[in-house]
Amino acid sequence: MAKIKDEKTDSEIHHGRRRKLRDLFVEHGLETFNETQVLEYALGLCIPRIDTNPTAHRLINKFGSLSGVIEAHPEKLQEVGGVGENTAVFLSFLRQFVTYATKRKNRKEQINNTQNAVEYLQPIMQTYSSEEFILVCLDKAGKIILQEQVEGNIHKVDLDLREIMDAVLRVKAAAVVVSHNHVSESVTPSDADILLTRSLVNLFTPLQIHVLDHLIFGKEEYYSFKSSGLLDIFRREHKSFQISRDWEEILMFGD
């Protein structure tokens, strides 16, 4: 015999589960939660009176992880059962909220060396589960005047250097820090990473814009082109750089 659904009982069970998650959060924060429980609790904040546990499981199964869920495009999120437009926008908002808050927290800090750059960028880069490239522009005092996510795949060398240059010149930056993340454990620079860094030095040195560092972040570790000595090698190489021909080639890089 099929089980007859008792909506009142289901509602009471669901309410009790929400209350339990809420009490755990208030007492211990999110440290005792797994990723599905974190997502379930977040969904409960925007979806009233509905059991959000199955929806949380469906989202994790589709996108692989909590970070995969909040990085997904709202239209893709709505392909999952139980996720409407408002919920999709809310989930998309969560990552941007964390990134925004981190930026505001660090905005007053100056970036004038590698350690400063790591302290600022590492928390931001850890919010990404796919590879992203971030440009940070600084004024003469090292104050952040622009942070911009640059589209493109660094390993396919299809980042648009003209887009980067336009952003830097637009805010009249005195220095730049660039960073990207590796989804693998290794932070060893690829040939494409090295080529890009050399190109940035060749691009900005004639404009008297200092490339402070290029940082590659993994889950825990990072690689610094400045600390490794490669950045200084590229600067010395630039002394023999022929602007007349190579400048045009650099501007075409990424086409």
mmCIF file of C-alpha atoms in Angstrom:
data_model
loop_
_atom_site.group_PDB
_atom_site.id
_atom_site.type_symbol
_atom_site.label_atom_id
_atom_site.label_comp_id
_atom_site.label_asym_id
_atom_site.label_seq_id
_atom_site.Cartn_x
_atom_site.Cartn_y
_atom_site.Cartn_z
ATOM 1 C CA MET A 1 0.000 0.000 0.000
ATOM 2 C CA ALA A 2 1.323 3.420 -0.946
ATOM 3 C CA LYS A 3 2.254 5.640 1.945
ATOM 4 C CA ILE A 4 -0.176 8.514 2.410
ATOM 5 C CA LYS A 5 1.669 11.799 2.719
ATOM 6 C CA ASP A 6 0.907 13.702 5.884
ATOM 7 C CA GLU A 7 1.694 17.319 4.991
ATOM 8 C CA LYS A 8 1.407 18.460 8.604
ATOM 9 C CA THR A 9 3.918 15.853 9.784
ATOM 10 C CA ASP A 10 6.287 16.623 6.872
ATOM 11 C CA SER A 11 6.083 20.319 7.694
ATOM 12 C CA GLU A 12 6.886 19.666 11.355
ATOM 13 C CA ILE A 13 9.877 17.464 10.451
ATOM 14 C CA HIS A 14 11.144 20.078 8.012
ATOM 15 C CA HIS A 15 10.673 22.891 10.518
ATOM 16 C CA GLY A 16 12.561 20.880 13.122
ATOM 17 C CA ARG A 17 15.444 20.298 10.705
ATOM 18 C CA ARG A 18 15.662 23.979 9.857
ATOM 19 C CA ARG A 19 15.637 24.849 13.516
ATOM 20 C CA LYS A 20 18.396 22.328 14.221
ATOM 21 C CA LEU A 21 20.601 23.766 11.456
ATOM 22 C CA ARG A 22 19.915 27.282 12.694
ATOM 23 C CA ASP A 23 20.850 26.374 16.272
ATOM 24 C CA LEU A 24 24.052 24.655 15.101
ATOM 25 C CA PHE A 25 24.970 27.732 13.079
ATOM 26 C CA VAL A 26 24.330 30.108 15.982
ATOM 27 C CA GLU A 27 26.356 27.965 18.383
ATOM 28 C CA HIS A 28 29.234 26.775 16.194
ATOM 29 C CA GLY A 29 29.116 28.719 12.935
ATOM 30 C CA LEU A 30 29.579 26.701 9.746
ATOM 31 C CA GLU A 31 32.537 24.658 10.973
ATOM 32 C CA THR A 32 30.386 21.618 11.815
ATOM 33 C CA PHE A 33 28.490 21.728 8.482
ATOM 34 C CA ASN A 34 29.341 19.812 5.347
ATOM 35 C CA GLU A 35 28.916 21.538 1.962
ATOM 36 C CA THR A 36 25.399 20.200 1.392
ATOM 37 C CA GLN A 37 24.264 21.416 4.809
ATOM 38 C CA VAL A 38 25.756 24.867 4.176
ATOM 39 C CA LEU A 39 23.850 25.063 0.903
ATOM 40 C CA GLU A 40 20.675 23.704 2.482
ATOM 41 C CA TYR A 41 20.840 26.348 5.207
ATOM 42 C CA ALA A 42 21.479 29.115 2.658
ATOM 43 C CA LEU A 43 18.562 27.950 0.504
ATOM 44 C CA GLY A 44 16.338 27.996 3.573
ATOM 45 C CA LEU A 45 16.999 31.714 3.934
ATOM 46 C CA CYS A 46 15.391 32.463 0.574
ATOM 47 C CA ILE A 47 12.936 29.566 0.132
ATOM 48 C CA PRO A 48 10.321 29.546 2.936
ATOM 49 C CA ARG A 49 8.305 26.528 4.107
ATOM 50 C CA ILE A 50 9.900 24.024 1.699
ATOM 51 C CA ASP A 51 12.401 21.251 2.427
ATOM 52 C CA THR A 52 15.589 22.523 0.798
ATOM 53 C CA ASN A 53 17.680 19.419 1.512
ATOM 54 C CA PRO A 54 16.787 17.631 -1.765
ATOM 55 C CA THR A 55 17.457 20.801 -3.755
ATOM 56 C CA ALA A 56 20.848 21.205 -2.072
ATOM 57 C CA HIS A 57 21.753 17.619 -2.993
ATOM 58 C CA ARG A 58 20.665 18.122 -6.608
ATOM 59 C CA LEU A 59 22.756 21.294 -6.916
ATOM 60 C CA ILE A 60 25.883 19.706 -5.432
ATOM 61 C CA ASN A 61 25.465 16.658 -7.692
ATOM 62 C CA LYS A 62 25.144 18.826 -10.808
ATOM 63 C CA PHE A 63 27.896 21.366 -10.126
ATOM 64 C CA GLY A 64 30.249 19.198 -8.087
ATOM 65 C CA SER A 65 30.809 21.408 -5.059
ATOM 66 C CA LEU A 66 29.494 24.380 -3.118
ATOM 67 C CA SER A 67 31.869 26.737 -4.925
ATOM 68 C CA GLY A 68 30.740 25.235 -8.235
ATOM 69 C CA VAL A 69 27.145 26.063 -7.328
ATOM 70 C CA ILE A 70 27.709 29.693 -6.418
ATOM 71 C CA GLU A 71 29.934 30.256 -9.457
ATOM 72 C CA ALA A 72 27.339 28.823 -11.850
ATOM 73 C CA HIS A 73 25.365 31.152 -14.111
ATOM 74 C CA PRO A 74 21.811 31.815 -12.816
ATOM 75 C CA GLU A 75 20.323 30.331 -15.992
ATOM 76 C CA LYS A 76 22.205 27.071 -15.391
ATOM 77 C CA LEU A 77 21.099 27.017 -11.759
ATOM 78 C CA GLN A 78 17.453 27.224 -12.828
ATOM 79 C CA GLU A 79 17.845 23.957 -14.745
ATOM 80 C CA VAL A 80 17.898 22.207 -11.358
ATOM 81 C CA GLY A 81 14.573 21.220 -9.853
ATOM 82 C CA GLY A 82 13.501 23.438 -6.997
ATOM 83 C CA VAL A 83 15.545 26.436 -8.111
ATOM 84 C CA GLY A 84 13.563 29.423 -9.331
ATOM 85 C CA GLU A 85 14.798 32.766 -10.617
ATOM 86 C CA ASN A 86 15.001 34.429 -7.181
ATOM 87 C CA THR A 87 16.927 31.507 -5.716
ATOM 88 C CA ALA A 88 19.329 31.447 -8.675
ATOM 89 C CA VAL A 89 20.048 35.154 -8.294
ATOM 90 C CA PHE A 90 20.540 34.712 -4.535
ATOM 91 C CA LEU A 91 23.103 31.924 -5.040
ATOM 92 C CA SER A 92 24.938 33.976 -7.649
ATOM 93 C CA PHE A 93 24.931 36.899 -5.218
ATOM 94 C CA LEU A 94 26.664 34.894 -2.461
ATOM 95 C CA ARG A 95 30.074 34.650 -4.150
ATOM 96 C CA GLN A 96 29.996 38.267 -5.255
ATOM 97 C CA PHE A 97 29.061 39.249 -1.702
ATOM 98 C CA VAL A 98 32.109 37.461 -0.275
ATOM 99 C CA THR A 99 34.415 38.920 -2.933
ATOM 100 C CA TYR A 100 33.037 42.414 -2.396
ATOM 101 C CA ALA A 101 33.380 42.193 1.376
ATOM 102 C CA THR A 102 36.968 40.952 1.065
ATOM 103 C CA LYS A 103 37.838 43.792 -1.290
ATOM 104 C CA ARG A 104 36.324 46.391 1.053
ATOM 105 C CA LYS A 105 38.154 44.922 4.047
ATOM 106 C CA ASN A 106 41.498 45.222 2.299
ATOM 107 C CA ARG A 107 40.825 48.405 0.344
ATOM 108 C CA LYS A 108 42.679 50.659 2.798
ATOM 109 C CA GLU A 109 45.763 48.485 2.749
ATOM 110 C CA GLN A 110 48.659 49.286 0.476
ATOM 111 C CA ILE A 111 50.171 46.743 -1.870
ATOM 112 C CA ASN A 112 53.838 47.528 -2.277
ATOM 113 C CA ASN A 113 55.422 44.083 -2.096
ATOM 114 C CA THR A 114 54.682 40.429 -2.731
ATOM 115 C CA GLN A 115 53.516 39.693 0.808
ATOM 116 C CA ASN A 116 50.953 42.506 0.692
ATOM 117 C CA ALA A 117 49.717 41.212 -2.651
ATOM 118 C CA VAL A 118 49.373 37.647 -1.372
ATOM 119 C CA GLU A 119 47.474 38.751 1.732
ATOM 120 C CA TYR A 120 45.038 40.698 -0.414
ATOM 121 C CA LEU A 121 44.570 38.293 -3.315
ATOM 122 C CA GLN A 122 44.725 34.833 -1.746
ATOM 123 C CA PRO A 123 41.302 35.045 0.006
ATOM 124 C CA ILE A 124 39.756 36.281 -3.233
ATOM 125 C CA MET A 125 41.347 33.616 -5.440
ATOM 126 C CA GLN A 126 40.241 30.874 -3.029
ATOM 127 C CA THR A 127 36.599 31.675 -3.857
ATOM 128 C CA TYR A 128 37.114 30.374 -7.424
ATOM 129 C CA SER A 129 36.924 26.723 -8.428
ATOM 130 C CA SER A 130 37.696 27.435 -12.093
ATOM 131 C CA GLU A 131 40.708 29.300 -13.403
ATOM 132 C CA GLU A 132 40.377 33.084 -13.282
ATOM 133 C CA PHE A 133 42.755 35.962 -14.035
ATOM 134 C CA ILE A 134 42.713 39.087 -11.862
ATOM 135 C CA LEU A 135 44.316 42.453 -12.600
ATOM 136 C CA VAL A 136 44.962 44.863 -9.719
ATOM 137 C CA CYS A 137 45.992 48.449 -10.508
ATOM 138 C CA LEU A 138 47.823 50.598 -7.951
ATOM 139 C CA ASP A 139 48.592 54.282 -7.619
ATOM 140 C CA LYS A 140 52.032 55.633 -6.689
ATOM 141 C CA ALA A 141 51.391 54.977 -2.984
ATOM 142 C CA GLY A 142 50.350 51.378 -3.625
ATOM 143 C CA LYS A 143 46.651 52.044 -3.025
ATOM 144 C CA ILE A 144 44.277 49.846 -5.003
ATOM 145 C CA ILE A 145 42.476 51.900 -7.636
ATOM 146 C CA LEU A 146 41.072 49.071 -9.758
ATOM 147 C CA GLN A 147 40.512 45.336 -9.491
ATOM 148 C CA GLU A 148 39.272 43.670 -12.633
ATOM 149 C CA GLN A 149 38.605 40.104 -13.734
ATOM 150 C CA VAL A 150 40.040 39.560 -17.210
ATOM 151 C CA GLU A 151 38.299 37.151 -19.552
ATOM 152 C CA GLY A 152 40.302 34.492 -21.359
ATOM 153 C CA ASN A 153 42.245 31.280 -20.834
ATOM 154 C CA ILE A 154 45.837 31.858 -19.847
ATOM 155 C CA HIS A 155 46.913 28.354 -20.917
ATOM 156 C CA LYS A 156 45.558 28.937 -24.407
ATOM 157 C CA VAL A 157 47.275 32.336 -24.344
ATOM 158 C CA ASP A 158 44.114 34.099 -25.462
ATOM 159 C CA LEU A 159 44.054 36.848 -22.829
ATOM 160 C CA ASP A 160 43.617 40.188 -24.560
ATOM 161 C CA LEU A 161 46.617 42.326 -23.618
ATOM 162 C CA ARG A 162 44.991 45.356 -25.183
ATOM 163 C CA GLU A 163 42.095 44.958 -22.756
ATOM 164 C CA ILE A 164 44.571 44.842 -19.871
ATOM 165 C CA MET A 165 46.452 47.871 -21.155
ATOM 166 C CA ASP A 166 43.232 49.846 -21.681
ATOM 167 C CA ALA A 167 42.189 49.183 -18.067
ATOM 168 C CA VAL A 168 45.601 50.180 -16.696
ATOM 169 C CA LEU A 169 45.776 53.380 -18.735
ATOM 170 C CA ARG A 170 42.176 54.284 -17.949
ATOM 171 C CA VAL A 171 42.909 54.575 -14.231
ATOM 172 C CA LYS A 172 46.429 55.951 -14.771
ATOM 173 C CA ALA A 173 47.999 53.172 -12.729
ATOM 174 C CA ALA A 174 51.585 53.467 -11.544
ATOM 175 C CA ALA A 175 51.926 49.726 -10.904
ATOM 176 C CA VAL A 176 50.055 46.473 -11.479
ATOM 177 C CA VAL A 177 49.795 43.080 -9.850
ATOM 178 C CA VAL A 178 48.347 40.206 -11.834
ATOM 179 C CA SER A 179 47.290 36.835 -10.508
ATOM 180 C CA HIS A 180 45.539 33.682 -11.547
ATOM 181 C CA ASN A 181 44.780 30.333 -9.979
ATOM 182 C CA HIS A 182 45.611 26.760 -10.908
ATOM 183 C CA VAL A 183 42.836 24.251 -10.308
ATOM 184 C CA SER A 184 45.501 21.547 -9.965
ATOM 185 C CA GLU A 185 47.660 21.274 -6.860
ATOM 186 C CA SER A 186 50.773 22.512 -8.687
ATOM 187 C CA VAL A 187 51.550 26.227 -8.782
ATOM 188 C CA THR A 188 54.521 25.760 -11.126
ATOM 189 C CA PRO A 189 54.213 28.279 -13.958
ATOM 190 C CA SER A 190 53.415 26.916 -17.397
ATOM 191 C CA ASP A 191 55.062 28.106 -20.605
ATOM 192 C CA ALA A 192 51.972 30.257 -21.172
ATOM 193 C CA ASP A 193 52.320 31.816 -17.695
ATOM 194 C CA ILE A 194 55.954 32.681 -18.422
ATOM 195 C CA LEU A 195 55.153 34.096 -21.858
ATOM 196 C CA LEU A 196 52.366 36.253 -20.453
ATOM 197 C CA THR A 197 54.553 37.640 -17.658
ATOM 198 C CA ARG A 198 57.365 38.513 -20.056
ATOM 199 C CA SER A 199 54.846 40.174 -22.374
ATOM 200 C CA LEU A 200 53.425 42.281 -19.537
ATOM 201 C CA VAL A 201 56.913 43.497 -18.606
ATOM 202 C CA ASN A 202 57.620 44.382 -22.241
ATOM 203 C CA LEU A 203 54.254 46.078 -22.545
ATOM 204 C CA PHE A 204 54.342 48.267 -19.445
ATOM 205 C CA THR A 205 58.038 49.091 -18.955
ATOM 206 C CA PRO A 206 58.126 51.670 -21.805
ATOM 207 C CA LEU A 207 55.107 53.327 -20.151
ATOM 208 C CA GLN A 208 56.927 53.475 -16.790
ATOM 209 C CA ILE A 209 54.279 51.252 -15.218
ATOM 210 C CA HIS A 210 55.799 48.828 -12.731
ATOM 211 C CA VAL A 211 54.795 45.138 -12.851
ATOM 212 C CA LEU A 212 54.989 44.431 -9.128
ATOM 213 C CA ASP A 213 54.367 40.686 -9.398
ATOM 214 C CA HIS A 214 52.509 37.869 -11.105
ATOM 215 C CA LEU A 215 51.126 35.427 -8.548
ATOM 216 C CA ILE A 216 49.828 31.920 -9.187
ATOM 217 C CA PHE A 217 47.606 30.489 -6.468
ATOM 218 C CA GLY A 218 46.784 26.885 -5.660
ATOM 219 C CA LYS A 219 44.584 25.660 -2.827
ATOM 220 C CA GLU A 220 47.217 26.426 -0.197
ATOM 221 C CA GLU A 221 50.458 27.382 -1.945
ATOM 222 C CA TYR A 222 51.363 30.193 -4.301
ATOM 223 C CA TYR A 223 54.105 31.031 -6.775
ATOM 224 C CA SER A 224 55.622 34.506 -7.141
ATOM 225 C CA PHE A 225 57.435 35.550 -10.309
ATOM 226 C CA LYS A 226 59.093 38.286 -8.262
ATOM 227 C CA SER A 227 60.344 35.987 -5.486
ATOM 228 C CA SER A 228 61.534 33.392 -8.008
ATOM 229 C CA GLY A 229 63.744 35.987 -9.728
ATOM 230 C CA LEU A 230 62.075 35.545 -13.128
ATOM 231 C CA LEU A 231 60.500 38.994 -13.043
ATOM 232 C CA ASP A 232 63.915 40.637 -12.645
ATOM 233 C CA ILE A 233 65.290 38.501 -15.489
ATOM 234 C CA PHE A 234 62.490 39.731 -17.752
ATOM 235 C CA ARG A 235 63.260 43.327 -16.792
ATOM 236 C CA ARG A 236 66.932 42.849 -17.701
ATOM 237 C CA GLU A 237 65.919 41.217 -20.970
ATOM 238 C CA HIS A 238 63.821 44.259 -21.755
ATOM 239 C CA LYS A 239 66.936 46.383 -22.193
ATOM 240 C CA SER A 240 67.399 44.759 -25.606
ATOM 241 C CA PHE A 241 63.702 44.951 -26.447
ATOM 242 C CA GLN A 242 63.084 46.513 -29.881
ATOM 243 C CA ILE A 243 59.968 48.669 -29.514
ATOM 244 C CA SER A 244 59.540 49.440 -33.215
ATOM 245 C CA ARG A 245 58.622 45.893 -34.222
ATOM 246 C CA ASP A 246 57.963 43.926 -31.042
ATOM 247 C CA TRP A 247 55.640 46.592 -29.614
ATOM 248 C CA GLU A 248 53.169 45.922 -32.443
ATOM 249 C CA GLU A 249 53.475 42.172 -31.916
ATOM 250 C CA ILE A 250 52.703 42.561 -28.221
ATOM 251 C CA LEU A 251 49.593 44.606 -28.990
ATOM 252 C CA MET A 252 48.404 41.877 -31.338
ATOM 253 C CA PHE A 253 48.934 39.204 -28.655
ATOM 254 C CA GLY A 254 45.657 37.410 -28.024
ATOM 255 C CA ASP A 255 44.108 37.953 -31.466
#
